[in-house]
Every structure is written in C-alpha cells, then in structure tokens.
XYZ file of C-alpha atoms in Angstrom:
259
model
C 0.101 -0.055 0.041
C 1.377 3.397 -1.096
C 1.812 6.254 1.182
C -0.568 8.902 1.334
C 0.212 12.417 0.477
C 0.045 13.666 3.914
C 2.821 11.011 4.862
C 4.726 11.829 2.110
C 4.753 15.765 3.069
C 5.759 14.701 6.572
C 8.545 12.878 5.438
C 9.821 15.516 2.986
C 9.642 18.333 5.999
C 11.172 15.939 8.503
C 13.862 15.232 5.851
C 14.158 19.448 5.667
C 14.374 19.757 9.251
C 16.839 17.062 9.900
C 19.176 18.611 7.637
C 19.044 21.808 9.664
C 19.713 19.818 12.581
C 22.781 17.980 11.164
C 24.253 21.090 9.856
C 23.890 22.742 13.213
C 25.361 19.449 15.080
C 28.356 19.467 12.595
C 29.369 22.672 12.159
C 29.216 23.706 16.002
C 30.201 19.919 17.087
C 27.447 19.474 19.240
C 27.326 15.844 19.556
C 30.617 13.415 20.418
C 31.188 9.906 21.143
C 30.273 8.839 24.661
C 27.818 11.662 25.237
C 24.938 10.877 27.288
C 22.598 13.965 26.592
C 19.639 15.301 28.852
C 17.006 17.052 26.857
C 14.932 19.929 28.947
C 11.529 18.724 27.713
C 8.801 21.120 28.620
C 6.306 19.676 26.388
C 6.067 22.392 23.822
C 6.498 22.001 19.881
C 10.499 22.885 20.178
C 11.366 20.390 22.969
C 9.140 17.487 21.185
C 11.003 18.286 17.995
C 14.252 18.408 19.584
C 13.484 14.739 21.213
C 12.174 13.432 17.964
C 15.467 14.430 16.081
C 17.681 13.403 18.940
C 16.244 10.096 19.496
C 16.547 9.150 15.934
C 19.785 10.678 15.916
C 21.109 8.229 18.680
C 20.200 5.292 16.822
C 22.956 5.930 14.095
C 26.120 3.835 14.743
C 28.471 7.266 14.825
C 29.065 8.830 16.895
C 27.583 6.495 19.679
C 25.619 8.539 22.230
C 22.888 8.130 24.702
C 19.876 10.443 25.048
C 17.464 10.940 28.321
C 14.438 13.387 28.593
C 13.951 15.340 31.713
C 10.144 17.066 32.447
C 10.520 19.284 35.503
C 6.865 20.393 36.877
C 6.886 23.762 38.963
C 3.870 23.240 41.534
C 3.429 26.905 42.065
C 2.777 27.594 38.351
C -0.643 26.370 36.875
C 0.722 25.312 33.242
C 1.485 21.747 32.517
C 2.211 18.862 29.885
C -0.122 15.803 29.721
C 2.610 13.197 31.636
C 1.033 10.218 29.601
C 1.200 11.828 26.323
C 4.990 12.701 27.102
C 5.703 9.304 28.066
C 3.945 7.825 24.598
C 6.168 10.509 22.561
C 9.343 9.562 24.360
C 8.587 6.155 23.999
C 8.207 6.266 20.226
C 11.246 8.132 20.011
C 13.378 5.514 21.954
C 14.253 8.348 24.631
C 13.804 7.416 28.301
C 11.939 10.325 30.148
C 12.419 11.341 33.818
C 9.887 13.481 35.481
C 10.534 15.691 38.561
C 8.480 17.889 40.851
C 9.636 21.309 42.239
C 8.025 23.168 45.057
C 9.534 26.788 44.843
C 8.059 27.958 48.205
C 10.139 25.126 49.896
C 13.220 25.546 48.021
C 13.589 28.740 46.135
C 12.762 31.116 48.642
C 15.190 29.762 51.459
C 18.284 30.208 48.731
C 17.253 33.030 46.619
C 17.016 35.888 49.123
C 18.233 38.856 46.623
C 16.178 41.567 45.000
C 16.169 39.778 42.010
C 13.613 37.245 43.724
C 11.213 39.795 45.403
C 11.211 41.708 41.991
C 7.896 41.785 40.130
C 9.117 39.538 37.141
C 7.050 36.467 37.872
C 9.275 34.068 35.537
C 12.770 34.187 37.525
C 12.218 31.860 40.411
C 10.150 29.224 37.837
C 12.995 29.409 35.034
C 15.722 29.498 37.780
C 14.738 26.571 39.607
C 14.034 24.306 36.410
C 17.204 24.966 35.641
C 18.687 24.170 38.473
C 16.769 20.791 38.690
C 18.150 20.177 35.064
C 21.441 20.747 36.122
C 21.047 18.513 39.001
C 19.643 15.278 37.172
C 22.283 15.345 34.767
C 24.721 15.011 37.041
C 22.855 12.327 38.940
C 22.516 10.566 35.569
C 26.424 11.138 34.344
C 25.165 13.380 31.810
C 27.741 15.544 30.247
C 25.554 17.923 28.176
C 21.820 19.221 28.205
C 19.972 19.959 25.068
C 17.498 23.179 24.816
C 14.968 23.399 22.132
C 16.063 27.177 21.384
C 15.179 27.687 17.613
C 16.714 30.557 15.150
C 14.059 32.761 16.331
C 14.902 32.568 19.902
C 18.753 32.832 19.156
C 17.962 36.358 17.296
C 15.233 37.523 19.874
C 17.822 37.130 22.471
C 20.254 39.165 20.391
C 17.878 42.136 20.139
C 17.054 41.796 23.667
C 20.936 42.308 24.728
C 21.006 44.947 22.368
C 17.677 46.759 23.740
C 17.778 46.422 27.277
C 21.457 45.385 28.163
C 23.442 47.277 25.632
C 25.587 44.019 24.757
C 26.024 42.352 21.193
C 25.754 38.652 22.820
C 22.906 35.800 22.666
C 22.633 32.194 23.663
C 25.582 30.266 21.671
C 24.859 27.082 19.905
C 27.598 25.523 22.447
C 28.133 26.444 25.999
C 30.774 25.057 28.688
C 29.367 25.776 32.024
C 32.079 27.521 34.425
C 30.866 25.868 37.900
C 30.345 22.450 36.730
C 31.290 19.878 34.182
C 28.355 20.094 31.596
C 27.898 21.825 28.700
C 24.584 23.355 27.059
C 24.022 22.301 23.329
C 21.535 24.008 21.230
C 20.918 21.799 18.188
C 17.872 23.742 16.589
C 19.658 26.610 16.263
C 19.555 26.767 12.415
C 15.910 25.881 12.324
C 13.294 28.785 12.027
C 10.472 28.759 14.106
C 7.889 28.639 11.478
C 9.133 25.783 10.173
C 8.744 24.345 13.670
C 5.023 25.376 13.950
C 4.305 23.906 10.269
C 5.841 20.503 11.141
C 4.324 20.328 14.574
C 0.719 20.900 13.000
C 1.686 18.057 10.184
C 2.769 16.007 13.123
C -0.066 16.499 15.122
C 1.898 17.637 18.311
C -0.296 17.968 21.409
C -0.055 21.200 22.788
C 0.580 21.380 26.759
C -2.496 21.152 28.768
C -2.069 24.861 30.319
C -0.062 27.538 29.208
C 1.901 29.908 31.135
C -0.105 32.644 32.266
C 2.684 34.963 31.792
C 3.870 33.851 28.183
C 2.559 37.213 26.595
C 4.024 39.556 29.445
C 8.035 38.766 28.880
C 10.705 41.224 27.308
C 11.071 38.011 24.911
C 7.394 38.396 23.575
C 8.396 42.016 22.797
C 11.551 41.176 21.242
C 9.529 38.459 19.197
C 7.127 41.487 18.027
C 10.410 43.507 16.990
C 11.727 40.534 15.098
C 8.008 40.187 13.045
C 8.222 43.752 12.207
C 11.661 43.265 10.678
C 10.631 40.415 9.183
C 7.691 42.675 7.464
C 10.438 45.171 6.227
C 12.715 42.211 4.785
C 11.552 38.395 4.580
C 15.009 37.203 4.863
C 15.828 39.228 8.086
C 16.079 36.483 10.483
C 18.915 34.894 8.275
C 20.528 38.136 7.873
C 20.196 39.019 11.976
C 21.716 35.633 12.591
C 24.539 36.030 9.966
C 25.192 39.478 11.617
C 26.285 37.891 14.686
C 29.209 36.034 12.900
C 30.198 38.971 10.440
C 31.109 41.722 12.819
C 33.637 44.011 11.280
C 35.938 45.642 14.332
C 37.087 48.543 11.869
C 33.571 49.489 12.103
C 33.314 49.538 15.900
C 33.266 52.771 18.069
C 36.551 53.186 19.691
C 35.211 54.130 23.271
C 31.855 53.988 24.425
C 29.310 56.734 24.310
C-alpha cells in the first residue's frame, strides 16, 4: 500500500528539518562519541521536535551517544503538559523520560533572598529552578550535556533583547561550557526557523501543553518577538541576515570608546 500525500509531506518536511539539525550538530560540534545528553522537555513544540530528532540520531552508529529527557513540573505554576502523552512520545522516540516535581516555596525562597527574587518578574524563580533541576539531574544521571530546544528565532530575539535592554551584542550560543560544573549546554535547533517548527508540529499532530504559562505574553522576549516580526515585514530574510550578522562583525566599524 502506497504512502498518502500527507505522509509524503511529513517525511519531506522531517528530512528538511533534519538537514538543519545535522548542519548545526556538525558545524558547532554539538555531539561527540560517548555523550549522554539530557533533553529539557517542557512539552512544547520545540522540545518535542528536539526529542524526536535526537532520539532518531542516537540510533545511528557514529557517533554513539545516549539521550534522556527530563520534564520538570513546578507546583506553584499553573501550566503543565500531559505526562501520559510525553511518556508515549518519548517511547516512540526511544528516549527514556524522567519527571521531577519542584516546589518553589519550600526551596527557592530559602536560597534566593536577593532583590531579583522579590521583584515583579513572575518568571525568575520558575526559570531558575527548572534550570537548577536540569543541572542536578544531569549530574545524577552522569550526563555531560544538556540540550535545549531554542530555535533560530530564539537566538535572534535574545540578541535583540541584549541590544535593547543590556547594551551588549550577545546571544545564546549553540554550545556553552558551564563554568561551575562539568556540563555543556547545546542547542541543536539553532538553525531552524520557528515557522518551520510550527508547520511541522501541525503536520505531525504534536499535542499542545494542557495549560500554557499565564505570563507568556507579558515577557521582554514577547516584545523582542514582536520587534523581529516587524523586521521580517521590512525584509523577509531578516531572520537569516540578523543571525549571520552575529558572525560578521567588522572591528574597523566599531566605536573606539563607549558613549
């Protein structure tokens, strides 16, 4: 029995995304022999795609590496994913799944007592403790790398946020060695535009999170996303040109002193 047009379209799009994925892994040397990679699986479209692609890549003979996914649930935040769906998804991707619960009021407030915790940013503690749990579980399992599902738009949006709010030309690198622990952060989706992930998620029927974060449209990143959309309206290739600009800085055109 032949494949349906829908199946052919899904395979074609998966092949295209896999090409970007392999290009990033090879170009930035994200995966090496003997790696044990922990995936930060939030349950959103980006982390689902990351799990699917890394799970498939781990089945190839060279380089040989292991993959485990971690889903962190924060008790005080009323948004979550369907655990049974994540378990089934990871099973199909041949990726073991670990689920950990975090209660910020019992842990976070005791350790973080500086002004950043008491400010009006509702995302700080949640993000901080999700990251902390990822780092702790990675070391418990003997992982040497943590993979995040940040895509090309995320990389450019972070650059815009740093330009506007921090006065620095910086972003999230595809590979980052942590200073205080033997772990590296990798971002294998860094060359994939978000629009492509959205289209593929719809084709594959990725299940959306049961409840979304109530603050997701109030962050500085959301403002940077709007700014990037305006730039795309001016130039349809703005995403790629901005990404390329980060590796094409000409020192002779930089100011000699700070203003």
